[in-house]
Amino acid sequence: MKTPQQSSTMLILFIVFCTLFPLLESLHSATLWGLNWQSPQLMAELGYALMFIKLLLLGLAFYLLLTRTEMIKSTLANRGIRYSYLGFNYLLILLQIPLLLIWIGYATISASPSAYNHQEHNLAGHTIYTRTVNLGATAEAFHLLYLKCPRPLHRYALAPLARIDWVGAYDLQADADDILVRNSNTNKVLHRIDRADLDCNTIF
């Protein structure tokens, strides 16, 4: 059975986790520090869900700071340490919540994960991943192409191949030497990828 002192210490550490985890995860450009598990679409969906989880953690930390003040005071008896602890956590909460709300709104409106935004094409023994980026009504949209390479434990790595202007509907085909990116409406070839360059062993 935990003593009151142990419970107070766990509370203090839990609040720090609730404020630091969202910050540290958000500072990395890739979801969960570049976990890259299973597929880019799955990681995009996980990243979207993580924004709500981080918002929930920050809200919980704010609630605990307000309602467990006496417990924190009794554990952090030194006034300087206590004020530093409270100020640090309140600052992280007040900085992160508005940013998370902005990111969630942007992701919901213009960049929510979808089967169109994240596509994988298995061609001639290679997996080509295409990501459609839509920066909103006032900015350009485009497609990014990557070679998806397998890694241990169901992870993957991505090697950039090309960037092409947005065309709406497109498809990928393989011929004897190249991977072709075509406009589905006009059948025009938008880009060629030399199959000889698609070697995960030499890229990574």
mmCIF file with all atom_site columns, C-alpha atoms in Angstrom:
data_model
loop_
_atom_site.group_PDB
_atom_site.id
_atom_site.type_symbol
_atom_site.label_atom_id
_atom_site.label_alt_id
_atom_site.label_comp_id
_atom_site.label_asym_id
_atom_site.label_entity_id
_atom_site.label_seq_id
_atom_site.pdbx_PDB_ins_code
_atom_site.Cartn_x
_atom_site.Cartn_y
_atom_site.Cartn_z
_atom_site.occupancy
_atom_site.B_iso_or_equiv
_atom_site.pdbx_formal_charge
_atom_site.auth_seq_id
_atom_site.auth_comp_id
_atom_site.auth_asym_id
_atom_site.auth_atom_id
_atom_site.pdbx_PDB_model_num
ATOM 1   C CA . MET A 1 1   ? 0.000  0.000  0.000   1.00 0.00 ? 1   MET A CA 1
ATOM 2   C CA . LYS A 1 2   ? 1.345  3.413  -0.993  1.00 0.00 ? 2   LYS A CA 1
ATOM 3   C CA . THR A 1 3   ? 2.048  5.993  1.689   1.00 0.00 ? 3   THR A CA 1
ATOM 4   C CA . PRO A 1 4   ? 0.715  9.576  1.307   1.00 0.00 ? 4   PRO A CA 1
ATOM 5   C CA . GLN A 1 5   ? 4.264  10.714 0.525   1.00 0.00 ? 5   GLN A CA 1
ATOM 6   C CA . GLN A 1 6   ? 4.595  8.167  -2.268  1.00 0.00 ? 6   GLN A CA 1
ATOM 7   C CA . SER A 1 7   ? 1.211  9.156  -3.678  1.00 0.00 ? 7   SER A CA 1
ATOM 8   C CA . SER A 1 8   ? 2.210  12.824 -3.674  1.00 0.00 ? 8   SER A CA 1
ATOM 9   C CA . THR A 1 9   ? 5.500  12.073 -5.408  1.00 0.00 ? 9   THR A CA 1
ATOM 10  C CA . MET A 1 10  ? 3.735  10.006 -8.064  1.00 0.00 ? 10  MET A CA 1
ATOM 11  C CA . LEU A 1 11  ? 1.264  12.846 -8.609  1.00 0.00 ? 11  LEU A CA 1
ATOM 12  C CA . ILE A 1 12  ? 4.076  15.353 -9.094  1.00 0.00 ? 12  ILE A CA 1
ATOM 13  C CA . LEU A 1 13  ? 5.852  13.080 -11.567 1.00 0.00 ? 13  LEU A CA 1
ATOM 14  C CA . PHE A 1 14  ? 2.627  12.315 -13.421 1.00 0.00 ? 14  PHE A CA 1
ATOM 15  C CA . ILE A 1 15  ? 1.912  16.029 -13.910 1.00 0.00 ? 15  ILE A CA 1
ATOM 16  C CA . VAL A 1 16  ? 5.409  16.507 -15.313 1.00 0.00 ? 16  VAL A CA 1
ATOM 17  C CA . PHE A 1 17  ? 4.793  13.606 -17.706 1.00 0.00 ? 17  PHE A CA 1
ATOM 18  C CA . CYS A 1 18  ? 1.479  15.149 -18.822 1.00 0.00 ? 18  CYS A CA 1
ATOM 19  C CA . THR A 1 19  ? 3.172  18.435 -19.714 1.00 0.00 ? 19  THR A CA 1
ATOM 20  C CA . LEU A 1 20  ? 6.538  17.175 -21.029 1.00 0.00 ? 20  LEU A CA 1
ATOM 21  C CA . PHE A 1 21  ? 5.405  14.251 -23.189 1.00 0.00 ? 21  PHE A CA 1
ATOM 22  C CA . PRO A 1 22  ? 3.298  16.452 -25.521 1.00 0.00 ? 22  PRO A CA 1
ATOM 23  C CA . LEU A 1 23  ? 6.159  18.941 -25.825 1.00 0.00 ? 23  LEU A CA 1
ATOM 24  C CA . LEU A 1 24  ? 8.880  16.383 -26.557 1.00 0.00 ? 24  LEU A CA 1
ATOM 25  C CA . GLU A 1 25  ? 6.722  14.471 -29.020 1.00 0.00 ? 25  GLU A CA 1
ATOM 26  C CA . SER A 1 26  ? 5.697  17.654 -30.837 1.00 0.00 ? 26  SER A CA 1
ATOM 27  C CA . LEU A 1 27  ? 9.287  18.879 -31.155 1.00 0.00 ? 27  LEU A CA 1
ATOM 28  C CA . HIS A 1 28  ? 10.134 15.880 -33.346 1.00 0.00 ? 28  HIS A CA 1
ATOM 29  C CA . SER A 1 29  ? 9.090  16.197 -36.980 1.00 0.00 ? 29  SER A CA 1
ATOM 30  C CA . ALA A 1 30  ? 7.858  12.586 -37.190 1.00 0.00 ? 30  ALA A CA 1
ATOM 31  C CA . THR A 1 31  ? 5.155  10.874 -35.130 1.00 0.00 ? 31  THR A CA 1
ATOM 32  C CA . LEU A 1 32  ? 6.464  9.215  -31.941 1.00 0.00 ? 32  LEU A CA 1
ATOM 33  C CA . TRP A 1 33  ? 10.051 10.184 -32.683 1.00 0.00 ? 33  TRP A CA 1
ATOM 34  C CA . GLY A 1 34  ? 10.101 8.551  -36.101 1.00 0.00 ? 34  GLY A CA 1
ATOM 35  C CA . LEU A 1 35  ? 8.582  5.217  -35.124 1.00 0.00 ? 35  LEU A CA 1
ATOM 36  C CA . ASN A 1 36  ? 7.586  4.546  -38.772 1.00 0.00 ? 36  ASN A CA 1
ATOM 37  C CA . TRP A 1 37  ? 5.597  1.393  -38.045 1.00 0.00 ? 37  TRP A CA 1
ATOM 38  C CA . GLN A 1 38  ? 3.532  -0.514 -40.612 1.00 0.00 ? 38  GLN A CA 1
ATOM 39  C CA . SER A 1 39  ? 2.615  2.289  -43.039 1.00 0.00 ? 39  SER A CA 1
ATOM 40  C CA . PRO A 1 40  ? 2.758  6.086  -43.473 1.00 0.00 ? 40  PRO A CA 1
ATOM 41  C CA . GLN A 1 41  ? -1.042 6.261  -43.513 1.00 0.00 ? 41  GLN A CA 1
ATOM 42  C CA . LEU A 1 42  ? -1.232 4.472  -40.160 1.00 0.00 ? 42  LEU A CA 1
ATOM 43  C CA . MET A 1 43  ? 1.385  6.818  -38.705 1.00 0.00 ? 43  MET A CA 1
ATOM 44  C CA . ALA A 1 44  ? -0.503 9.849  -40.071 1.00 0.00 ? 44  ALA A CA 1
ATOM 45  C CA . GLU A 1 45  ? -3.714 8.627  -38.452 1.00 0.00 ? 45  GLU A CA 1
ATOM 46  C CA . LEU A 1 46  ? -1.843 7.931  -35.215 1.00 0.00 ? 46  LEU A CA 1
ATOM 47  C CA . GLY A 1 47  ? -0.315 11.407 -35.315 1.00 0.00 ? 47  GLY A CA 1
ATOM 48  C CA . TYR A 1 48  ? -3.766 12.933 -35.738 1.00 0.00 ? 48  TYR A CA 1
ATOM 49  C CA . ALA A 1 49  ? -5.116 10.945 -32.776 1.00 0.00 ? 49  ALA A CA 1
ATOM 50  C CA . LEU A 1 50  ? -2.047 11.871 -30.706 1.00 0.00 ? 50  LEU A CA 1
ATOM 51  C CA . MET A 1 51  ? -2.935 15.550 -30.947 1.00 0.00 ? 51  MET A CA 1
ATOM 52  C CA . PHE A 1 52  ? -6.160 14.864 -29.056 1.00 0.00 ? 52  PHE A CA 1
ATOM 53  C CA . ILE A 1 53  ? -4.333 12.655 -26.540 1.00 0.00 ? 53  ILE A CA 1
ATOM 54  C CA . LYS A 1 54  ? -1.788 15.406 -25.894 1.00 0.00 ? 54  LYS A CA 1
ATOM 55  C CA . LEU A 1 55  ? -4.581 17.940 -25.473 1.00 0.00 ? 55  LEU A CA 1
ATOM 56  C CA . LEU A 1 56  ? -6.251 15.601 -22.976 1.00 0.00 ? 56  LEU A CA 1
ATOM 57  C CA . LEU A 1 57  ? -3.004 15.150 -21.021 1.00 0.00 ? 57  LEU A CA 1
ATOM 58  C CA . LEU A 1 58  ? -2.454 18.901 -20.808 1.00 0.00 ? 58  LEU A CA 1
ATOM 59  C CA . GLY A 1 59  ? -6.038 19.438 -19.660 1.00 0.00 ? 59  GLY A CA 1
ATOM 60  C CA . LEU A 1 60  ? -5.599 16.746 -17.016 1.00 0.00 ? 60  LEU A CA 1
ATOM 61  C CA . ALA A 1 61  ? -2.353 18.319 -15.791 1.00 0.00 ? 61  ALA A CA 1
ATOM 62  C CA . PHE A 1 62  ? -4.072 21.713 -15.523 1.00 0.00 ? 62  PHE A CA 1
ATOM 63  C CA . TYR A 1 63  ? -6.925 20.165 -13.554 1.00 0.00 ? 63  TYR A CA 1
ATOM 64  C CA . LEU A 1 64  ? -4.550 18.383 -11.160 1.00 0.00 ? 64  LEU A CA 1
ATOM 65  C CA . LEU A 1 65  ? -2.497 21.526 -10.574 1.00 0.00 ? 65  LEU A CA 1
ATOM 66  C CA . LEU A 1 66  ? -5.650 23.389 -9.622  1.00 0.00 ? 66  LEU A CA 1
ATOM 67  C CA . THR A 1 67  ? -7.246 20.693 -7.459  1.00 0.00 ? 67  THR A CA 1
ATOM 68  C CA . ARG A 1 68  ? -4.168 19.129 -5.792  1.00 0.00 ? 68  ARG A CA 1
ATOM 69  C CA . THR A 1 69  ? -2.440 22.320 -4.722  1.00 0.00 ? 69  THR A CA 1
ATOM 70  C CA . GLU A 1 70  ? -2.259 21.387 -1.039  1.00 0.00 ? 70  GLU A CA 1
ATOM 71  C CA . MET A 1 71  ? -0.783 17.975 -1.792  1.00 0.00 ? 71  MET A CA 1
ATOM 72  C CA . ILE A 1 72  ? 1.872  19.597 -3.978  1.00 0.00 ? 72  ILE A CA 1
ATOM 73  C CA . LYS A 1 73  ? 2.652  22.161 -1.266  1.00 0.00 ? 73  LYS A CA 1
ATOM 74  C CA . SER A 1 74  ? 3.094  19.453 1.342   1.00 0.00 ? 74  SER A CA 1
ATOM 75  C CA . THR A 1 75  ? 5.488  17.521 -0.868  1.00 0.00 ? 75  THR A CA 1
ATOM 76  C CA . LEU A 1 76  ? 7.489  20.441 -2.241  1.00 0.00 ? 76  LEU A CA 1
ATOM 77  C CA . ALA A 1 77  ? 8.103  22.211 1.025   1.00 0.00 ? 77  ALA A CA 1
ATOM 78  C CA . ASN A 1 78  ? 10.783 24.511 -0.391  1.00 0.00 ? 78  ASN A CA 1
ATOM 79  C CA . ARG A 1 79  ? 9.000  27.592 -1.700  1.00 0.00 ? 79  ARG A CA 1
ATOM 80  C CA . GLY A 1 80  ? 11.453 28.210 -4.541  1.00 0.00 ? 80  GLY A CA 1
ATOM 81  C CA . ILE A 1 81  ? 11.205 24.645 -5.802  1.00 0.00 ? 81  ILE A CA 1
ATOM 82  C CA . ARG A 1 82  ? 7.408  24.680 -5.482  1.00 0.00 ? 82  ARG A CA 1
ATOM 83  C CA . TYR A 1 83  ? 6.982  27.947 -7.394  1.00 0.00 ? 83  TYR A CA 1
ATOM 84  C CA . SER A 1 84  ? 9.421  26.806 -10.068 1.00 0.00 ? 84  SER A CA 1
ATOM 85  C CA . TYR A 1 85  ? 7.515  23.540 -10.452 1.00 0.00 ? 85  TYR A CA 1
ATOM 86  C CA . LEU A 1 86  ? 4.146  25.257 -10.695 1.00 0.00 ? 86  LEU A CA 1
ATOM 87  C CA . GLY A 1 87  ? 5.382  27.997 -13.007 1.00 0.00 ? 87  GLY A CA 1
ATOM 88  C CA . PHE A 1 88  ? 7.142  25.535 -15.303 1.00 0.00 ? 88  PHE A CA 1
ATOM 89  C CA . ASN A 1 89  ? 4.087  23.322 -15.700 1.00 0.00 ? 89  ASN A CA 1
ATOM 90  C CA . TYR A 1 90  ? 1.590  26.149 -16.051 1.00 0.00 ? 90  TYR A CA 1
ATOM 91  C CA . LEU A 1 91  ? 3.806  27.744 -18.706 1.00 0.00 ? 91  LEU A CA 1
ATOM 92  C CA . LEU A 1 92  ? 4.023  24.524 -20.714 1.00 0.00 ? 92  LEU A CA 1
ATOM 93  C CA . ILE A 1 93  ? 0.265  24.062 -20.520 1.00 0.00 ? 93  ILE A CA 1
ATOM 94  C CA . LEU A 1 94  ? -0.579 27.621 -21.545 1.00 0.00 ? 94  LEU A CA 1
ATOM 95  C CA . LEU A 1 95  ? 1.886  27.533 -24.450 1.00 0.00 ? 95  LEU A CA 1
ATOM 96  C CA . GLN A 1 96  ? 0.918  24.152 -25.823 1.00 0.00 ? 96  GLN A CA 1
ATOM 97  C CA . ILE A 1 97  ? -2.882 24.142 -25.652 1.00 0.00 ? 97  ILE A CA 1
ATOM 98  C CA . PRO A 1 98  ? -3.392 27.044 -28.117 1.00 0.00 ? 98  PRO A CA 1
ATOM 99  C CA . LEU A 1 99  ? -0.849 25.552 -30.530 1.00 0.00 ? 99  LEU A CA 1
ATOM 100 C CA . LEU A 1 100 ? -2.483 22.137 -30.361 1.00 0.00 ? 100 LEU A CA 1
ATOM 101 C CA . LEU A 1 101 ? -5.904 23.634 -31.047 1.00 0.00 ? 101 LEU A CA 1
ATOM 102 C CA . ILE A 1 102 ? -4.489 25.404 -34.116 1.00 0.00 ? 102 ILE A CA 1
ATOM 103 C CA . TRP A 1 103 ? -2.819 22.195 -35.365 1.00 0.00 ? 103 TRP A CA 1
ATOM 104 C CA . ILE A 1 104 ? -5.971 20.164 -34.820 1.00 0.00 ? 104 ILE A CA 1
ATOM 105 C CA . GLY A 1 105 ? -8.065 22.736 -36.680 1.00 0.00 ? 105 GLY A CA 1
ATOM 106 C CA . TYR A 1 106 ? -5.620 22.854 -39.596 1.00 0.00 ? 106 TYR A CA 1
ATOM 107 C CA . ALA A 1 107 ? -5.329 19.069 -39.781 1.00 0.00 ? 107 ALA A CA 1
ATOM 108 C CA . THR A 1 108 ? -9.093 18.633 -39.640 1.00 0.00 ? 108 THR A CA 1
ATOM 109 C CA . ILE A 1 109 ? -9.801 21.178 -42.373 1.00 0.00 ? 109 ILE A CA 1
ATOM 110 C CA . SER A 1 110 ? -7.007 20.673 -44.872 1.00 0.00 ? 110 SER A CA 1
ATOM 111 C CA . ALA A 1 111 ? -4.777 17.724 -44.107 1.00 0.00 ? 111 ALA A CA 1
ATOM 112 C CA . SER A 1 112 ? -6.708 15.008 -42.345 1.00 0.00 ? 112 SER A CA 1
ATOM 113 C CA . PRO A 1 113 ? -5.410 11.510 -43.159 1.00 0.00 ? 113 PRO A CA 1
ATOM 114 C CA . SER A 1 114 ? -7.163 9.792  -46.036 1.00 0.00 ? 114 SER A CA 1
ATOM 115 C CA . ALA A 1 115 ? -6.668 7.045  -48.567 1.00 0.00 ? 115 ALA A CA 1
ATOM 116 C CA . TYR A 1 116 ? -6.113 9.721  -51.204 1.00 0.00 ? 116 TYR A CA 1
ATOM 117 C CA . ASN A 1 117 ? -3.463 11.637 -49.275 1.00 0.00 ? 117 ASN A CA 1
ATOM 118 C CA . HIS A 1 118 ? -1.503 8.464  -48.494 1.00 0.00 ? 118 HIS A CA 1
ATOM 119 C CA . GLN A 1 119 ? -1.158 5.805  -51.177 1.00 0.00 ? 119 GLN A CA 1
ATOM 120 C CA . GLU A 1 120 ? 1.137  2.839  -51.622 1.00 0.00 ? 120 GLU A CA 1
ATOM 121 C CA . HIS A 1 121 ? 1.808  1.260  -55.010 1.00 0.00 ? 121 HIS A CA 1
ATOM 122 C CA . ASN A 1 122 ? 3.511  -2.127 -55.311 1.00 0.00 ? 122 ASN A CA 1
ATOM 123 C CA . LEU A 1 123 ? 5.228  -2.224 -58.688 1.00 0.00 ? 123 LEU A CA 1
ATOM 124 C CA . ALA A 1 124 ? 7.939  -4.539 -60.033 1.00 0.00 ? 124 ALA A CA 1
ATOM 125 C CA . GLY A 1 125 ? 9.022  -5.599 -56.561 1.00 0.00 ? 125 GLY A CA 1
ATOM 126 C CA . HIS A 1 126 ? 9.142  -2.046 -55.191 1.00 0.00 ? 126 HIS A CA 1
ATOM 127 C CA . THR A 1 127 ? 6.775  -0.127 -52.939 1.00 0.00 ? 127 THR A CA 1
ATOM 128 C CA . ILE A 1 128 ? 6.256  3.489  -53.952 1.00 0.00 ? 128 ILE A CA 1
ATOM 129 C CA . TYR A 1 129 ? 4.548  5.677  -51.381 1.00 0.00 ? 129 TYR A CA 1
ATOM 130 C CA . THR A 1 130 ? 2.834  8.866  -52.546 1.00 0.00 ? 130 THR A CA 1
ATOM 131 C CA . ARG A 1 131 ? 1.742  11.609 -50.213 1.00 0.00 ? 131 ARG A CA 1
ATOM 132 C CA . THR A 1 132 ? -0.519 14.439 -51.324 1.00 0.00 ? 132 THR A CA 1
ATOM 133 C CA . VAL A 1 133 ? 0.106  17.707 -49.507 1.00 0.00 ? 133 VAL A CA 1
ATOM 134 C CA . ASN A 1 134 ? -2.619 20.340 -49.571 1.00 0.00 ? 134 ASN A CA 1
ATOM 135 C CA . LEU A 1 135 ? -1.530 23.608 -47.988 1.00 0.00 ? 135 LEU A CA 1
ATOM 136 C CA . GLY A 1 136 ? -4.977 25.169 -48.217 1.00 0.00 ? 136 GLY A CA 1
ATOM 137 C CA . ALA A 1 137 ? -7.019 27.210 -50.656 1.00 0.00 ? 137 ALA A CA 1
ATOM 138 C CA . THR A 1 138 ? -4.440 30.009 -50.900 1.00 0.00 ? 138 THR A CA 1
ATOM 139 C CA . ALA A 1 139 ? -1.384 27.795 -51.397 1.00 0.00 ? 139 ALA A CA 1
ATOM 140 C CA . GLU A 1 140 ? -0.238 25.107 -53.766 1.00 0.00 ? 140 GLU A CA 1
ATOM 141 C CA . ALA A 1 141 ? -0.879 21.398 -53.507 1.00 0.00 ? 141 ALA A CA 1
ATOM 142 C CA . PHE A 1 142 ? 1.549  18.756 -54.683 1.00 0.00 ? 142 PHE A CA 1
ATOM 143 C CA . HIS A 1 143 ? 2.436  15.069 -54.574 1.00 0.00 ? 143 HIS A CA 1
ATOM 144 C CA . LEU A 1 144 ? 5.564  13.675 -52.929 1.00 0.00 ? 144 LEU A CA 1
ATOM 145 C CA . LEU A 1 145 ? 6.925  10.294 -54.031 1.00 0.00 ? 145 LEU A CA 1
ATOM 146 C CA . TYR A 1 146 ? 9.059  8.026  -51.851 1.00 0.00 ? 146 TYR A CA 1
ATOM 147 C CA . LEU A 1 147 ? 10.577 4.590  -52.049 1.00 0.00 ? 147 LEU A CA 1
ATOM 148 C CA . LYS A 1 148 ? 9.314  2.632  -49.037 1.00 0.00 ? 148 LYS A CA 1
ATOM 149 C CA . CYS A 1 149 ? 11.920 0.231  -47.668 1.00 0.00 ? 149 CYS A CA 1
ATOM 150 C CA . PRO A 1 150 ? 11.230 -2.471 -45.065 1.00 0.00 ? 150 PRO A CA 1
ATOM 151 C CA . ARG A 1 151 ? 12.928 -2.413 -41.682 1.00 0.00 ? 151 ARG A CA 1
ATOM 152 C CA . PRO A 1 152 ? 12.926 -4.887 -38.761 1.00 0.00 ? 152 PRO A CA 1
ATOM 153 C CA . LEU A 1 153 ? 9.898  -5.157 -36.447 1.00 0.00 ? 153 LEU A CA 1
ATOM 154 C CA . HIS A 1 154 ? 7.429  -4.098 -39.161 1.00 0.00 ? 154 HIS A CA 1
ATOM 155 C CA . ARG A 1 155 ? 9.013  -0.669 -39.465 1.00 0.00 ? 155 ARG A CA 1
ATOM 156 C CA . TYR A 1 156 ? 9.875  1.157  -42.673 1.00 0.00 ? 156 TYR A CA 1
ATOM 157 C CA . ALA A 1 157 ? 12.100 3.903  -44.055 1.00 0.00 ? 157 ALA A CA 1
ATOM 158 C CA . LEU A 1 158 ? 11.307 6.392  -46.808 1.00 0.00 ? 158 LEU A CA 1
ATOM 159 C CA . ALA A 1 159 ? 13.690 7.616  -49.505 1.00 0.00 ? 159 ALA A CA 1
ATOM 160 C CA . PRO A 1 160 ? 12.565 10.752 -51.402 1.00 0.00 ? 160 PRO A CA 1
ATOM 161 C CA . LEU A 1 161 ? 12.124 10.258 -55.134 1.00 0.00 ? 161 LEU A CA 1
ATOM 162 C CA . ALA A 1 162 ? 10.275 13.218 -56.613 1.00 0.00 ? 162 ALA A CA 1
ATOM 163 C CA . ARG A 1 163 ? 7.839  16.063 -56.149 1.00 0.00 ? 163 ARG A CA 1
ATOM 164 C CA . ILE A 1 164 ? 5.196  16.739 -58.787 1.00 0.00 ? 164 ILE A CA 1
ATOM 165 C CA . ASP A 1 165 ? 2.468  19.354 -59.078 1.00 0.00 ? 165 ASP A CA 1
ATOM 166 C CA . TRP A 1 166 ? -1.015 18.363 -57.978 1.00 0.00 ? 166 TRP A CA 1
ATOM 167 C CA . VAL A 1 167 ? -3.031 16.714 -60.755 1.00 0.00 ? 167 VAL A CA 1
ATOM 168 C CA . GLY A 1 168 ? -5.989 15.233 -58.895 1.00 0.00 ? 168 GLY A CA 1
ATOM 169 C CA . ALA A 1 169 ? -6.243 11.700 -60.226 1.00 0.00 ? 169 ALA A CA 1
ATOM 170 C CA . TYR A 1 170 ? -3.008 9.894  -60.994 1.00 0.00 ? 170 TYR A CA 1
ATOM 171 C CA . ASP A 1 171 ? -1.666 6.373  -61.216 1.00 0.00 ? 171 ASP A CA 1
ATOM 172 C CA . LEU A 1 172 ? 1.679  4.600  -61.306 1.00 0.00 ? 172 LEU A CA 1
ATOM 173 C CA . GLN A 1 173 ? 2.735  1.986  -63.839 1.00 0.00 ? 173 GLN A CA 1
ATOM 174 C CA . ALA A 1 174 ? 5.900  -0.006 -64.456 1.00 0.00 ? 174 ALA A CA 1
ATOM 175 C CA . ASP A 1 175 ? 7.525  -0.622 -67.803 1.00 0.00 ? 175 ASP A CA 1
ATOM 176 C CA . ALA A 1 176 ? 10.759 -2.438 -68.624 1.00 0.00 ? 176 ALA A CA 1
ATOM 177 C CA . ASP A 1 177 ? 13.038 0.278  -67.233 1.00 0.00 ? 177 ASP A CA 1
ATOM 178 C CA . ASP A 1 178 ? 11.024 2.882  -65.334 1.00 0.00 ? 178 ASP A CA 1
ATOM 179 C CA . ILE A 1 179 ? 8.180  3.579  -62.950 1.00 0.00 ? 179 ILE A CA 1
ATOM 180 C CA . LEU A 1 180 ? 5.809  5.984  -64.694 1.00 0.00 ? 180 LEU A CA 1
ATOM 181 C CA . VAL A 1 181 ? 3.583  8.507  -62.949 1.00 0.00 ? 181 VAL A CA 1
ATOM 182 C CA . ARG A 1 182 ? 0.623  9.350  -65.188 1.00 0.00 ? 182 ARG A CA 1
ATOM 183 C CA . ASN A 1 183 ? -2.255 11.773 -65.091 1.00 0.00 ? 183 ASN A CA 1
ATOM 184 C CA . SER A 1 184 ? -5.278 9.442  -64.991 1.00 0.00 ? 184 SER A CA 1
ATOM 185 C CA . ASN A 1 185 ? -7.432 11.858 -66.983 1.00 0.00 ? 185 ASN A CA 1
ATOM 186 C CA . THR A 1 186 ? -5.034 12.632 -69.839 1.00 0.00 ? 186 THR A CA 1
ATOM 187 C CA . ASN A 1 187 ? -2.689 9.620  -69.600 1.00 0.00 ? 187 ASN A CA 1
ATOM 188 C CA . LYS A 1 188 ? 0.197  12.099 -69.780 1.00 0.00 ? 188 LYS A CA 1
ATOM 189 C CA . VAL A 1 189 ? 3.458  10.928 -68.193 1.00 0.00 ? 189 VAL A CA 1
ATOM 190 C CA . LEU A 1 190 ? 4.245  13.329 -65.358 1.00 0.00 ? 190 LEU A CA 1
ATOM 191 C CA . HIS A 1 191 ? 7.438  11.736 -64.109 1.00 0.00 ? 191 HIS A CA 1
ATOM 192 C CA . ARG A 1 192 ? 9.760  8.805  -64.731 1.00 0.00 ? 192 ARG A CA 1
ATOM 193 C CA . ILE A 1 193 ? 11.669 6.951  -62.028 1.00 0.00 ? 193 ILE A CA 1
ATOM 194 C CA . ASP A 1 194 ? 14.566 4.773  -63.133 1.00 0.00 ? 194 ASP A CA 1
ATOM 195 C CA . ARG A 1 195 ? 14.024 1.327  -61.623 1.00 0.00 ? 195 ARG A CA 1
ATOM 196 C CA . ALA A 1 196 ? 17.798 0.869  -61.377 1.00 0.00 ? 196 ALA A CA 1
ATOM 197 C CA . ASP A 1 197 ? 17.830 3.589  -58.681 1.00 0.00 ? 197 ASP A CA 1
ATOM 198 C CA . LEU A 1 198 ? 15.262 1.773  -56.521 1.00 0.00 ? 198 LEU A CA 1
ATOM 199 C CA . ASP A 1 199 ? 17.566 -0.257 -54.300 1.00 0.00 ? 199 ASP A CA 1
ATOM 200 C CA . CYS A 1 200 ? 16.936 -0.043 -50.578 1.00 0.00 ? 200 CYS A CA 1
ATOM 201 C CA . ASN A 1 201 ? 20.267 -1.697 -49.816 1.00 0.00 ? 201 ASN A CA 1
ATOM 202 C CA . THR A 1 202 ? 22.248 1.097  -51.449 1.00 0.00 ? 202 THR A CA 1
ATOM 203 C CA . ILE A 1 203 ? 20.022 3.988  -50.340 1.00 0.00 ? 203 ILE A CA 1
ATOM 204 C CA . PHE A 1 204 ? 20.092 3.103  -46.630 1.00 0.00 ? 204 PHE A CA 1
#
